[in-house]
Amino acid sequence: MESQSGSPVVNPCAKCHRSCEPRGTNSKPHIFCSKCKKPYHFSCTGVQRKGLEEILKKKKNWECQQCYSITRRESLNKSSGVRRLSMSSKDGGAANQGDGSAILNTIANVRSSVETVLDSVKRRDEVLQAEEKEMIEEEIHKLKDVLNKLQGIVEAQEEKLKTVEDENVRLNHEMVKMKKETRAVRVSLEQMRQERLETEIVISGLPESLDVKGAVLNLASQFDVVMQAEDIVSVVAKPMAADDRDRSIAFVRFVDNERRERLMKVYRERMRSMRSISAGQLSGDENDQKIIYINYSLTSHYQVLFKMARDLRRQKKLQFVWVDNGKLLVRRTERDKVHWIRHIDDFQKYSV
């Protein structure tokens, strides 16, 4: 047999007549019939490739469709005794009709032939079922391998995830711990800064042209507090806001905390009894009735906390807010305990 190019076809397939070994080299998957010995491409047999590979692997016999049909006809031809019996009956042969033993022998031969055919079919079905079962088992085994690999991957990922989660929990604990430590350091640092102001007061609302040091000595005299000029270390006066351009705010520092506390004690008592101090009482100008205020000097940190505390008091969440010796103190009601506010977190229980 030749190809369209005129060259001989090497090892042609018995069905499609195309070469099973194109160019004499790379062979295509094919199988030989165990009866006629002719080659067939896998795709030309009508049988699944895995089944053919299994036949080749186990070196089993395989017949092409044509040879299988011949084999089957040969098996059926063994029942020829039945056909001979039928022909004898049509000819009217009395001797054959009376020969019971010959009929029995013919029936036995037919039965044997039928059983042979059935056994052949059964064996072929068993082979096909076994091959199919083996193929299914092989596929199941492959699927199990894939599932095992996937399970291994999933378990590895779960282990990594657990490690990450554990690390995240550890970092969160470290963060909480660090936050607490940072808060403690911040509180300590701000407290140290506040302690540096333990001898200082702030007087607001003074006339801008007023001698502050003389006004403080005059105030101490009115409060019956013994105080000399040398008890005042320093005085720094600054203009107030735009609305009070003719007024100043003064930062007064004493030699010690004792002198400051004596002055502040009398001032708080007067304020509780609604006896405020006017600027005219210090300057001698009776027409100047603007009230002056005396407070502890606070750092910017405590000023923010003090403002927050007053906002909560306006919201009726706190009833008492005051500063005592540089400490910001609050109380929800008269019956509640006094709390020392040192950090913004201390307001949490009052904000709800």
Short mmCIF file of N, CA, C and O in Angstrom, two decimals, residues 150-215:
data_model
loop_
_atom_site.label_atom_id
_atom_site.label_comp_id
_atom_site.label_asym_id
_atom_site.label_seq_id
_atom_site.Cartn_x
_atom_site.Cartn_y
_atom_site.Cartn_z
N LEU A 150 -4.06 17.28 48.52
CA LEU A 150 -4.80 18.49 48.87
C LEU A 150 -4.99 18.61 50.38
O LEU A 150 -4.88 19.71 50.94
N GLN A 151 -5.25 17.46 51.01
CA GLN A 151 -5.42 17.49 52.46
C GLN A 151 -4.12 17.91 53.13
O GLN A 151 -4.12 18.67 54.11
N GLY A 152 -3.00 17.41 52.60
CA GLY A 152 -1.70 17.80 53.14
C GLY A 152 -1.46 19.29 52.99
O GLY A 152 -0.97 19.96 53.91
N ILE A 153 -1.85 19.83 51.81
CA ILE A 153 -1.67 21.26 51.57
C ILE A 153 -2.55 22.06 52.53
O ILE A 153 -2.12 23.06 53.11
N VAL A 154 -3.83 21.62 52.66
CA VAL A 154 -4.75 22.32 53.56
C VAL A 154 -4.25 22.29 55.00
O VAL A 154 -4.28 23.29 55.71
N GLU A 155 -3.77 21.11 55.44
CA GLU A 155 -3.26 21.00 56.81
C GLU A 155 -2.05 21.90 57.02
O GLU A 155 -1.90 22.53 58.08
N ALA A 156 -1.18 21.95 55.99
CA ALA A 156 0.00 22.82 56.09
C ALA A 156 -0.42 24.29 56.18
O ALA A 156 0.12 25.06 56.98
N GLN A 157 -1.43 24.66 55.35
CA GLN A 157 -1.92 26.04 55.39
C GLN A 157 -2.59 26.35 56.73
O GLN A 157 -2.45 27.45 57.26
N GLU A 158 -3.34 25.37 57.24
CA GLU A 158 -3.97 25.57 58.54
C GLU A 158 -2.93 25.75 59.64
O GLU A 158 -3.10 26.56 60.55
N GLU A 159 -1.85 24.98 59.54
CA GLU A 159 -0.77 25.11 60.52
C GLU A 159 -0.12 26.49 60.43
O GLU A 159 0.16 27.13 61.45
N LYS A 160 0.10 26.94 59.18
CA LYS A 160 0.67 28.27 58.99
C LYS A 160 -0.28 29.34 59.53
O LYS A 160 0.14 30.30 60.17
N LEU A 161 -1.59 29.15 59.24
CA LEU A 161 -2.59 30.11 59.71
C LEU A 161 -2.61 30.15 61.23
O LEU A 161 -2.70 31.23 61.83
N LYS A 162 -2.53 28.98 61.85
CA LYS A 162 -2.52 28.93 63.32
C LYS A 162 -1.29 29.65 63.87
O LYS A 162 -1.36 30.37 64.86
N THR A 163 -0.15 29.43 63.18
CA THR A 163 1.07 30.11 63.60
C THR A 163 0.92 31.62 63.50
O THR A 163 1.32 32.37 64.40
N VAL A 164 0.32 32.05 62.37
CA VAL A 164 0.10 33.50 62.19
C VAL A 164 -0.86 34.04 63.24
O VAL A 164 -0.65 35.12 63.80
N GLU A 165 -1.94 33.28 63.51
CA GLU A 165 -2.91 33.72 64.52
C GLU A 165 -2.26 33.80 65.90
O GLU A 165 -2.51 34.76 66.65
N ASP A 166 -1.45 32.78 66.24
CA ASP A 166 -0.75 32.81 67.53
C ASP A 166 0.18 34.01 67.62
O ASP A 166 0.27 34.68 68.66
N GLU A 167 0.88 34.27 66.52
CA GLU A 167 1.78 35.42 66.50
C GLU A 167 1.01 36.72 66.61
O GLU A 167 1.44 37.66 67.29
N ASN A 168 -0.17 36.76 65.97
CA ASN A 168 -1.01 37.95 66.04
C ASN A 168 -1.50 38.19 67.47
O ASN A 168 -1.52 39.33 67.95
N VAL A 169 -1.89 37.10 68.13
CA VAL A 169 -2.33 37.21 69.53
C VAL A 169 -1.17 37.71 70.40
O VAL A 169 -1.34 38.59 71.26
N ARG A 170 0.02 37.15 70.14
CA ARG A 170 1.19 37.55 70.93
C ARG A 170 1.49 39.04 70.70
O ARG A 170 1.76 39.79 71.65
N LEU A 171 1.42 39.46 69.43
CA LEU A 171 1.69 40.87 69.13
C LEU A 171 0.65 41.78 69.75
O LEU A 171 0.97 42.89 70.21
N ASN A 172 -0.62 41.32 69.75
CA ASN A 172 -1.67 42.12 70.38
C ASN A 172 -1.42 42.28 71.87
O ASN A 172 -1.61 43.37 72.44
N HIS A 173 -1.00 41.17 72.51
CA HIS A 173 -0.67 41.25 73.94
C HIS A 173 0.49 42.20 74.17
O HIS A 173 0.47 43.01 75.12
N GLU A 174 1.49 42.09 73.29
CA GLU A 174 2.65 42.98 73.41
C GLU A 174 2.23 44.44 73.20
O GLU A 174 2.71 45.34 73.89
N MET A 175 1.31 44.64 72.24
CA MET A 175 0.84 46.00 71.96
C MET A 175 0.09 46.57 73.15
O MET A 175 0.27 47.75 73.51
N VAL A 176 -0.79 45.73 73.74
CA VAL A 176 -1.53 46.18 74.92
C VAL A 176 -0.58 46.50 76.07
O VAL A 176 -0.71 47.53 76.75
N LYS A 177 0.41 45.62 76.24
CA LYS A 177 1.40 45.83 77.30
C LYS A 177 2.20 47.10 77.04
O LYS A 177 2.42 47.91 77.96
N MET A 178 2.61 47.29 75.78
CA MET A 178 3.38 48.48 75.43
C MET A 178 2.55 49.74 75.61
O MET A 178 3.06 50.79 76.04
N LYS A 179 1.25 49.64 75.24
CA LYS A 179 0.37 50.79 75.41
C LYS A 179 0.25 51.17 76.88
O LYS A 179 0.27 52.37 77.22
N LYS A 180 0.11 50.16 77.74
CA LYS A 180 0.03 50.44 79.17
C LYS A 180 1.32 51.06 79.68
O LYS A 180 1.30 52.02 80.48
N GLU A 181 2.45 50.51 79.22
CA GLU A 181 3.74 51.05 79.66
C GLU A 181 3.92 52.47 79.15
O GLU A 181 4.42 53.34 79.89
N THR A 182 3.51 52.70 77.88
CA THR A 182 3.62 54.06 77.32
C THR A 182 2.75 55.03 78.10
O THR A 182 3.15 56.17 78.38
N ARG A 183 1.54 54.58 78.44
CA ARG A 183 0.63 55.42 79.22
C ARG A 183 1.25 55.75 80.57
O ARG A 183 1.19 56.91 81.02
N ALA A 184 1.84 54.73 81.22
CA ALA A 184 2.44 54.96 82.53
C ALA A 184 3.59 55.96 82.43
O ALA A 184 3.75 56.85 83.29
N VAL A 185 4.40 55.81 81.38
CA VAL A 185 5.53 56.74 81.19
C VAL A 185 5.00 58.15 80.94
O VAL A 185 5.53 59.14 81.48
N ARG A 186 3.97 58.25 80.09
CA ARG A 186 3.39 59.56 79.78
C ARG A 186 2.83 60.21 81.04
O ARG A 186 3.04 61.41 81.28
N VAL A 187 2.12 59.44 81.85
CA VAL A 187 1.54 59.97 83.09
C VAL A 187 2.65 60.45 84.02
O VAL A 187 2.57 61.54 84.61
N SER A 188 3.70 59.64 84.14
CA SER A 188 4.81 60.01 85.02
C SER A 188 5.51 61.26 84.54
O SER A 188 5.85 62.15 85.33
N LEU A 189 5.72 61.34 83.22
CA LEU A 189 6.39 62.50 82.65
C LEU A 189 5.56 63.78 82.85
O LEU A 189 6.11 64.82 83.25
N GLU A 190 4.24 63.69 82.59
CA GLU A 190 3.40 64.85 82.76
C GLU A 190 3.29 65.25 84.23
O GLU A 190 3.19 66.44 84.56
N GLN A 191 3.32 64.25 85.10
CA GLN A 191 3.27 64.56 86.53
C GLN A 191 4.54 65.28 86.98
O GLN A 191 4.49 66.23 87.79
N MET A 192 5.68 64.85 86.42
CA MET A 192 6.94 65.54 86.73
C MET A 192 6.90 66.98 86.24
O MET A 192 7.35 67.91 86.94
N ARG A 193 6.34 67.20 85.04
CA ARG A 193 6.23 68.56 84.52
C ARG A 193 5.31 69.41 85.38
O ARG A 193 5.56 70.60 85.62
N GLN A 194 4.23 68.79 85.85
CA GLN A 194 3.29 69.53 86.69
C GLN A 194 3.92 69.87 88.04
O GLN A 194 3.67 70.94 88.60
N GLU A 195 4.73 68.96 88.55
CA GLU A 195 5.37 69.21 89.85
C GLU A 195 6.32 70.40 89.79
O GLU A 195 6.59 71.04 90.81
N ARG A 196 6.85 70.69 88.59
CA ARG A 196 7.72 71.85 88.45
C ARG A 196 6.95 73.16 88.63
O ARG A 196 7.55 74.22 88.86
N LEU A 197 5.63 73.08 88.50
CA LEU A 197 4.78 74.26 88.66
C LEU A 197 4.11 74.30 90.03
O LEU A 197 3.11 75.02 90.22
N GLU A 198 4.62 73.54 90.97
CA GLU A 198 3.94 73.40 92.26
C GLU A 198 3.96 74.68 93.09
O GLU A 198 3.24 74.78 94.09
N THR A 199 4.78 75.66 92.73
CA THR A 199 4.80 76.93 93.47
C THR A 199 4.20 78.08 92.65
O THR A 199 4.34 79.24 93.03
N GLU A 200 3.48 77.77 91.55
CA GLU A 200 3.03 78.80 90.63
C GLU A 200 1.50 78.88 90.59
O GLU A 200 0.81 77.85 90.66
N ILE A 201 0.99 80.12 90.47
CA ILE A 201 -0.44 80.33 90.27
C ILE A 201 -0.63 81.19 89.02
O ILE A 201 0.32 81.82 88.53
N VAL A 202 -1.88 81.20 88.52
CA VAL A 202 -2.23 82.00 87.35
C VAL A 202 -3.37 82.94 87.75
O VAL A 202 -4.41 82.49 88.24
N ILE A 203 -3.14 84.24 87.54
CA ILE A 203 -4.17 85.24 87.86
C ILE A 203 -4.61 85.84 86.53
O ILE A 203 -3.80 86.42 85.80
N SER A 204 -5.89 85.74 86.21
CA SER A 204 -6.41 86.27 84.95
C SER A 204 -7.42 87.37 85.21
O SER A 204 -8.13 87.35 86.22
N GLY A 205 -7.45 88.37 84.30
CA GLY A 205 -8.40 89.48 84.41
C GLY A 205 -7.81 90.73 85.02
O GLY A 205 -8.54 91.70 85.30
N LEU A 206 -6.49 90.77 85.23
CA LEU A 206 -5.85 91.95 85.81
C LEU A 206 -5.77 93.07 84.77
O LEU A 206 -5.60 92.80 83.58
N PRO A 207 -5.86 94.33 85.19
CA PRO A 207 -5.63 95.43 84.26
C PRO A 207 -4.22 95.34 83.69
O PRO A 207 -3.26 95.00 84.40
N GLU A 208 -4.08 95.64 82.42
CA GLU A 208 -2.79 95.45 81.75
C GLU A 208 -1.70 96.34 82.33
O GLU A 208 -0.53 95.97 82.35
N SER A 209 -2.07 97.52 82.84
CA SER A 209 -1.08 98.46 83.36
C SER A 209 -0.77 98.26 84.84
O SER A 209 0.07 98.96 85.41
N LEU A 210 -1.40 97.29 85.44
CA LEU A 210 -1.25 97.09 86.88
C LEU A 210 0.09 96.43 87.21
O LEU A 210 0.55 95.53 86.49
N ASP A 211 0.69 96.88 88.35
CA ASP A 211 1.90 96.23 88.86
C ASP A 211 1.47 94.91 89.50
O ASP A 211 0.87 94.90 90.58
N VAL A 212 1.79 93.80 88.84
CA VAL A 212 1.28 92.49 89.28
C VAL A 212 1.85 92.12 90.64
O VAL A 212 1.13 91.62 91.52
N LYS A 213 3.14 92.35 90.84
CA LYS A 213 3.75 91.95 92.11
C LYS A 213 3.12 92.72 93.27
O LYS A 213 2.79 92.14 94.31
N GLY A 214 2.91 94.02 93.05
CA GLY A 214 2.26 94.81 94.09
C GLY A 214 0.83 94.37 94.31
O GLY A 214 0.33 94.36 95.43
N ALA A 215 0.14 93.98 93.21
CA ALA A 215 -1.24 93.52 93.33
C ALA A 215 -1.32 92.23 94.12
O ALA A 215 -2.25 92.03 94.92
#
